[in-house]
């Protein structure tokens, strides 16, 4: 059985990258929980520069952003466990999950700005 301490034993950079990905996802979840109000009936979930708001949904659909980010982090960590040794691909996987969570957070901030107008 693979344990985290065995996989990350040698590589401090992998520990930092994996931890940072999950911390960024926790920050995204915290922002979403702080922002979503139970009274929202319909909120814009997608905005296009050509057509404006083109997808409306329940306020709780916003939480799919955090769930999607957590799923990406878990998938990339699972793929790292499959390799069982640090490689360049492992670094890219964990870096892409960090980048993806940053993009989701920026998207959530822009959606909040769009709703509050």
mmCIF file with all atom_site columns, C-alpha atoms in Angstrom:
data_model
loop_
_atom_site.group_PDB
_atom_site.id
_atom_site.type_symbol
_atom_site.label_atom_id
_atom_site.label_alt_id
_atom_site.label_comp_id
_atom_site.label_asym_id
_atom_site.label_entity_id
_atom_site.label_seq_id
_atom_site.pdbx_PDB_ins_code
_atom_site.Cartn_x
_atom_site.Cartn_y
_atom_site.Cartn_z
_atom_site.occupancy
_atom_site.B_iso_or_equiv
_atom_site.pdbx_formal_charge
_atom_site.auth_seq_id
_atom_site.auth_comp_id
_atom_site.auth_asym_id
_atom_site.auth_atom_id
_atom_site.pdbx_PDB_model_num
ATOM 1   C CA . UNK A 1 1   ? 0.000   0.000  0.000   1.00 0.00 ? 1   UNK A CA 1
ATOM 2   C CA . UNK A 1 2   ? 1.271   3.442  -0.898  1.00 0.00 ? 2   UNK A CA 1
ATOM 3   C CA . UNK A 1 3   ? 1.392   6.025  1.848   1.00 0.00 ? 3   UNK A CA 1
ATOM 4   C CA . UNK A 1 4   ? 1.904   9.760  1.404   1.00 0.00 ? 4   UNK A CA 1
ATOM 5   C CA . UNK A 1 5   ? 5.045   9.775  3.530   1.00 0.00 ? 5   UNK A CA 1
ATOM 6   C CA . UNK A 1 6   ? 6.606   7.080  1.325   1.00 0.00 ? 6   UNK A CA 1
ATOM 7   C CA . UNK A 1 7   ? 5.788   8.809  -1.937  1.00 0.00 ? 7   UNK A CA 1
ATOM 8   C CA . UNK A 1 8   ? 6.796   12.306 -0.864  1.00 0.00 ? 8   UNK A CA 1
ATOM 9   C CA . UNK A 1 9   ? 9.730   11.135 1.282   1.00 0.00 ? 9   UNK A CA 1
ATOM 10  C CA . UNK A 1 10  ? 12.429  12.284 -1.095  1.00 0.00 ? 10  UNK A CA 1
ATOM 11  C CA . UNK A 1 11  ? 10.959  15.304 -2.815  1.00 0.00 ? 11  UNK A CA 1
ATOM 12  C CA . UNK A 1 12  ? 10.116  18.452 -0.871  1.00 0.00 ? 12  UNK A CA 1
ATOM 13  C CA . UNK A 1 13  ? 9.017   20.272 -4.030  1.00 0.00 ? 13  UNK A CA 1
ATOM 14  C CA . UNK A 1 14  ? 6.292   17.676 -4.609  1.00 0.00 ? 14  UNK A CA 1
ATOM 15  C CA . UNK A 1 15  ? 5.030   18.155 -1.059  1.00 0.00 ? 15  UNK A CA 1
ATOM 16  C CA . UNK A 1 16  ? 4.875   21.896 -1.559  1.00 0.00 ? 16  UNK A CA 1
ATOM 17  C CA . UNK A 1 17  ? 3.146   21.675 -4.951  1.00 0.00 ? 17  UNK A CA 1
ATOM 18  C CA . UNK A 1 18  ? 0.543   19.150 -3.807  1.00 0.00 ? 18  UNK A CA 1
ATOM 19  C CA . UNK A 1 19  ? -0.129  21.059 -0.597  1.00 0.00 ? 19  UNK A CA 1
ATOM 20  C CA . UNK A 1 20  ? -0.403  24.367 -2.431  1.00 0.00 ? 20  UNK A CA 1
ATOM 21  C CA . UNK A 1 21  ? -2.923  22.909 -4.862  1.00 0.00 ? 21  UNK A CA 1
ATOM 22  C CA . UNK A 1 22  ? -5.173  21.738 -2.047  1.00 0.00 ? 22  UNK A CA 1
ATOM 23  C CA . UNK A 1 23  ? -4.732  24.978 -0.064  1.00 0.00 ? 23  UNK A CA 1
ATOM 24  C CA . UNK A 1 24  ? -5.772  27.009 -3.110  1.00 0.00 ? 24  UNK A CA 1
ATOM 25  C CA . UNK A 1 25  ? -8.790  24.775 -3.492  1.00 0.00 ? 25  UNK A CA 1
ATOM 26  C CA . UNK A 1 26  ? -9.692  25.314 0.174   1.00 0.00 ? 26  UNK A CA 1
ATOM 27  C CA . UNK A 1 27  ? -9.423  29.071 -0.363  1.00 0.00 ? 27  UNK A CA 1
ATOM 28  C CA . UNK A 1 28  ? -11.773 28.750 -3.342  1.00 0.00 ? 28  UNK A CA 1
ATOM 29  C CA . UNK A 1 29  ? -14.269 26.753 -1.244  1.00 0.00 ? 29  UNK A CA 1
ATOM 30  C CA . UNK A 1 30  ? -14.060 29.341 1.541   1.00 0.00 ? 30  UNK A CA 1
ATOM 31  C CA . UNK A 1 31  ? -14.706 32.164 -0.909  1.00 0.00 ? 31  UNK A CA 1
ATOM 32  C CA . UNK A 1 32  ? -17.675 30.323 -2.395  1.00 0.00 ? 32  UNK A CA 1
ATOM 33  C CA . UNK A 1 33  ? -19.205 29.525 1.024   1.00 0.00 ? 33  UNK A CA 1
ATOM 34  C CA . UNK A 1 34  ? -18.769 33.123 2.131   1.00 0.00 ? 34  UNK A CA 1
ATOM 35  C CA . UNK A 1 35  ? -20.254 34.485 -1.063  1.00 0.00 ? 35  UNK A CA 1
ATOM 36  C CA . UNK A 1 36  ? -23.258 32.252 -1.809  1.00 0.00 ? 36  UNK A CA 1
ATOM 37  C CA . UNK A 1 37  ? -26.509 33.375 -0.245  1.00 0.00 ? 37  UNK A CA 1
ATOM 38  C CA . UNK A 1 38  ? -29.291 30.833 0.238   1.00 0.00 ? 38  UNK A CA 1
ATOM 39  C CA . UNK A 1 39  ? -31.858 33.327 -1.044  1.00 0.00 ? 39  UNK A CA 1
ATOM 40  C CA . UNK A 1 40  ? -30.483 33.459 -4.561  1.00 0.00 ? 40  UNK A CA 1
ATOM 41  C CA . UNK A 1 41  ? -32.969 32.132 -7.027  1.00 0.00 ? 41  UNK A CA 1
ATOM 42  C CA . UNK A 1 42  ? -31.023 32.560 -10.274 1.00 0.00 ? 42  UNK A CA 1
ATOM 43  C CA . UNK A 1 43  ? -27.413 33.562 -10.771 1.00 0.00 ? 43  UNK A CA 1
ATOM 44  C CA . UNK A 1 44  ? -25.365 33.940 -13.953 1.00 0.00 ? 44  UNK A CA 1
ATOM 45  C CA . UNK A 1 45  ? -23.052 30.973 -14.372 1.00 0.00 ? 45  UNK A CA 1
ATOM 46  C CA . UNK A 1 46  ? -21.519 31.904 -17.721 1.00 0.00 ? 46  UNK A CA 1
ATOM 47  C CA . UNK A 1 47  ? -20.802 35.221 -19.411 1.00 0.00 ? 47  UNK A CA 1
ATOM 48  C CA . UNK A 1 48  ? -19.796 35.731 -23.018 1.00 0.00 ? 48  UNK A CA 1
ATOM 49  C CA . UNK A 1 49  ? -18.504 38.998 -24.434 1.00 0.00 ? 49  UNK A CA 1
ATOM 50  C CA . UNK A 1 50  ? -20.680 38.542 -27.514 1.00 0.00 ? 50  UNK A CA 1
ATOM 51  C CA . UNK A 1 51  ? -24.022 37.594 -25.966 1.00 0.00 ? 51  UNK A CA 1
ATOM 52  C CA . UNK A 1 52  ? -23.666 38.650 -22.325 1.00 0.00 ? 52  UNK A CA 1
ATOM 53  C CA . UNK A 1 53  ? -25.114 36.324 -19.705 1.00 0.00 ? 53  UNK A CA 1
ATOM 54  C CA . UNK A 1 54  ? -26.053 33.128 -21.479 1.00 0.00 ? 54  UNK A CA 1
ATOM 55  C CA . UNK A 1 55  ? -26.387 30.569 -18.684 1.00 0.00 ? 55  UNK A CA 1
ATOM 56  C CA . UNK A 1 56  ? -28.398 31.033 -15.493 1.00 0.00 ? 56  UNK A CA 1
ATOM 57  C CA . UNK A 1 57  ? -28.751 28.584 -12.646 1.00 0.00 ? 57  UNK A CA 1
ATOM 58  C CA . UNK A 1 58  ? -29.280 28.134 -8.942  1.00 0.00 ? 58  UNK A CA 1
ATOM 59  C CA . UNK A 1 59  ? -26.836 29.794 -6.567  1.00 0.00 ? 59  UNK A CA 1
ATOM 60  C CA . UNK A 1 60  ? -25.713 26.390 -5.374  1.00 0.00 ? 60  UNK A CA 1
ATOM 61  C CA . UNK A 1 61  ? -24.428 25.522 -8.847  1.00 0.00 ? 61  UNK A CA 1
ATOM 62  C CA . UNK A 1 62  ? -21.507 27.832 -8.072  1.00 0.00 ? 62  UNK A CA 1
ATOM 63  C CA . UNK A 1 63  ? -20.143 25.078 -5.813  1.00 0.00 ? 63  UNK A CA 1
ATOM 64  C CA . UNK A 1 64  ? -19.384 22.990 -8.894  1.00 0.00 ? 64  UNK A CA 1
ATOM 65  C CA . UNK A 1 65  ? -16.360 25.274 -9.359  1.00 0.00 ? 65  UNK A CA 1
ATOM 66  C CA . UNK A 1 66  ? -14.838 24.073 -6.095  1.00 0.00 ? 66  UNK A CA 1
ATOM 67  C CA . UNK A 1 67  ? -15.810 20.466 -6.722  1.00 0.00 ? 67  UNK A CA 1
ATOM 68  C CA . UNK A 1 68  ? -14.269 20.557 -10.181 1.00 0.00 ? 68  UNK A CA 1
ATOM 69  C CA . UNK A 1 69  ? -11.044 22.037 -8.789  1.00 0.00 ? 69  UNK A CA 1
ATOM 70  C CA . UNK A 1 70  ? -10.902 19.405 -6.048  1.00 0.00 ? 70  UNK A CA 1
ATOM 71  C CA . UNK A 1 71  ? -11.497 16.675 -8.626  1.00 0.00 ? 71  UNK A CA 1
ATOM 72  C CA . UNK A 1 72  ? -8.627  17.960 -10.763 1.00 0.00 ? 72  UNK A CA 1
ATOM 73  C CA . UNK A 1 73  ? -6.296  18.078 -7.726  1.00 0.00 ? 73  UNK A CA 1
ATOM 74  C CA . UNK A 1 74  ? -7.225  14.526 -6.734  1.00 0.00 ? 74  UNK A CA 1
ATOM 75  C CA . UNK A 1 75  ? -6.849  13.249 -10.305 1.00 0.00 ? 75  UNK A CA 1
ATOM 76  C CA . UNK A 1 76  ? -3.411  14.789 -10.669 1.00 0.00 ? 76  UNK A CA 1
ATOM 77  C CA . UNK A 1 77  ? -2.315  13.438 -7.295  1.00 0.00 ? 77  UNK A CA 1
ATOM 78  C CA . UNK A 1 78  ? -3.584  9.971  -8.276  1.00 0.00 ? 78  UNK A CA 1
ATOM 79  C CA . UNK A 1 79  ? -1.649  10.137 -11.548 1.00 0.00 ? 79  UNK A CA 1
ATOM 80  C CA . UNK A 1 80  ? 1.431   11.134 -9.564  1.00 0.00 ? 80  UNK A CA 1
ATOM 81  C CA . UNK A 1 81  ? 0.954   8.082  -7.312  1.00 0.00 ? 81  UNK A CA 1
ATOM 82  C CA . UNK A 1 82  ? 0.819   5.841  -10.377 1.00 0.00 ? 82  UNK A CA 1
ATOM 83  C CA . UNK A 1 83  ? 4.301   6.892  -11.446 1.00 0.00 ? 83  UNK A CA 1
ATOM 84  C CA . UNK A 1 84  ? 5.700   6.211  -7.907  1.00 0.00 ? 84  UNK A CA 1
ATOM 85  C CA . UNK A 1 85  ? 8.695   8.432  -8.568  1.00 0.00 ? 85  UNK A CA 1
ATOM 86  C CA . UNK A 1 86  ? 9.122   12.135 -9.243  1.00 0.00 ? 86  UNK A CA 1
ATOM 87  C CA . UNK A 1 87  ? 9.515   13.042 -12.880 1.00 0.00 ? 87  UNK A CA 1
ATOM 88  C CA . UNK A 1 88  ? 9.052   16.106 -15.032 1.00 0.00 ? 88  UNK A CA 1
ATOM 89  C CA . UNK A 1 89  ? 5.503   15.004 -15.835 1.00 0.00 ? 89  UNK A CA 1
ATOM 90  C CA . UNK A 1 90  ? 4.711   14.841 -12.115 1.00 0.00 ? 90  UNK A CA 1
ATOM 91  C CA . UNK A 1 91  ? 5.841   18.418 -11.663 1.00 0.00 ? 91  UNK A CA 1
ATOM 92  C CA . UNK A 1 92  ? 3.748   19.549 -14.616 1.00 0.00 ? 92  UNK A CA 1
ATOM 93  C CA . UNK A 1 93  ? 0.671   17.737 -13.321 1.00 0.00 ? 93  UNK A CA 1
ATOM 94  C CA . UNK A 1 94  ? 0.849   19.350 -9.903  1.00 0.00 ? 94  UNK A CA 1
ATOM 95  C CA . UNK A 1 95  ? 1.693   22.764 -11.378 1.00 0.00 ? 95  UNK A CA 1
ATOM 96  C CA . UNK A 1 96  ? -1.284  22.532 -13.710 1.00 0.00 ? 96  UNK A CA 1
ATOM 97  C CA . UNK A 1 97  ? -3.618  21.781 -10.800 1.00 0.00 ? 97  UNK A CA 1
ATOM 98  C CA . UNK A 1 98  ? -2.326  24.924 -9.034  1.00 0.00 ? 98  UNK A CA 1
ATOM 99  C CA . UNK A 1 99  ? -2.826  26.981 -12.193 1.00 0.00 ? 99  UNK A CA 1
ATOM 100 C CA . UNK A 1 100 ? -6.291  25.508 -12.687 1.00 0.00 ? 100 UNK A CA 1
ATOM 101 C CA . UNK A 1 101 ? -7.355  26.400 -9.137  1.00 0.00 ? 101 UNK A CA 1
ATOM 102 C CA . UNK A 1 102 ? -6.086  29.951 -9.617  1.00 0.00 ? 102 UNK A CA 1
ATOM 103 C CA . UNK A 1 103 ? -8.149  30.236 -12.808 1.00 0.00 ? 103 UNK A CA 1
ATOM 104 C CA . UNK A 1 104 ? -11.243 28.927 -11.020 1.00 0.00 ? 104 UNK A CA 1
ATOM 105 C CA . UNK A 1 105 ? -10.761 31.474 -8.231  1.00 0.00 ? 105 UNK A CA 1
ATOM 106 C CA . UNK A 1 106 ? -10.417 34.324 -10.745 1.00 0.00 ? 106 UNK A CA 1
ATOM 107 C CA . UNK A 1 107 ? -13.542 33.077 -12.520 1.00 0.00 ? 107 UNK A CA 1
ATOM 108 C CA . UNK A 1 108 ? -15.457 33.023 -9.207  1.00 0.00 ? 108 UNK A CA 1
ATOM 109 C CA . UNK A 1 109 ? -14.335 36.572 -8.399  1.00 0.00 ? 109 UNK A CA 1
ATOM 110 C CA . UNK A 1 110 ? -15.467 37.803 -11.824 1.00 0.00 ? 110 UNK A CA 1
ATOM 111 C CA . UNK A 1 111 ? -18.821 36.051 -11.454 1.00 0.00 ? 111 UNK A CA 1
ATOM 112 C CA . UNK A 1 112 ? -19.283 37.708 -8.074  1.00 0.00 ? 112 UNK A CA 1
ATOM 113 C CA . UNK A 1 113 ? -18.550 41.092 -9.633  1.00 0.00 ? 113 UNK A CA 1
ATOM 114 C CA . UNK A 1 114 ? -21.020 40.347 -12.399 1.00 0.00 ? 114 UNK A CA 1
ATOM 115 C CA . UNK A 1 115 ? -23.765 39.456 -9.933  1.00 0.00 ? 115 UNK A CA 1
ATOM 116 C CA . UNK A 1 116 ? -23.208 42.459 -7.676  1.00 0.00 ? 116 UNK A CA 1
ATOM 117 C CA . UNK A 1 117 ? -23.624 44.964 -10.543 1.00 0.00 ? 117 UNK A CA 1
#
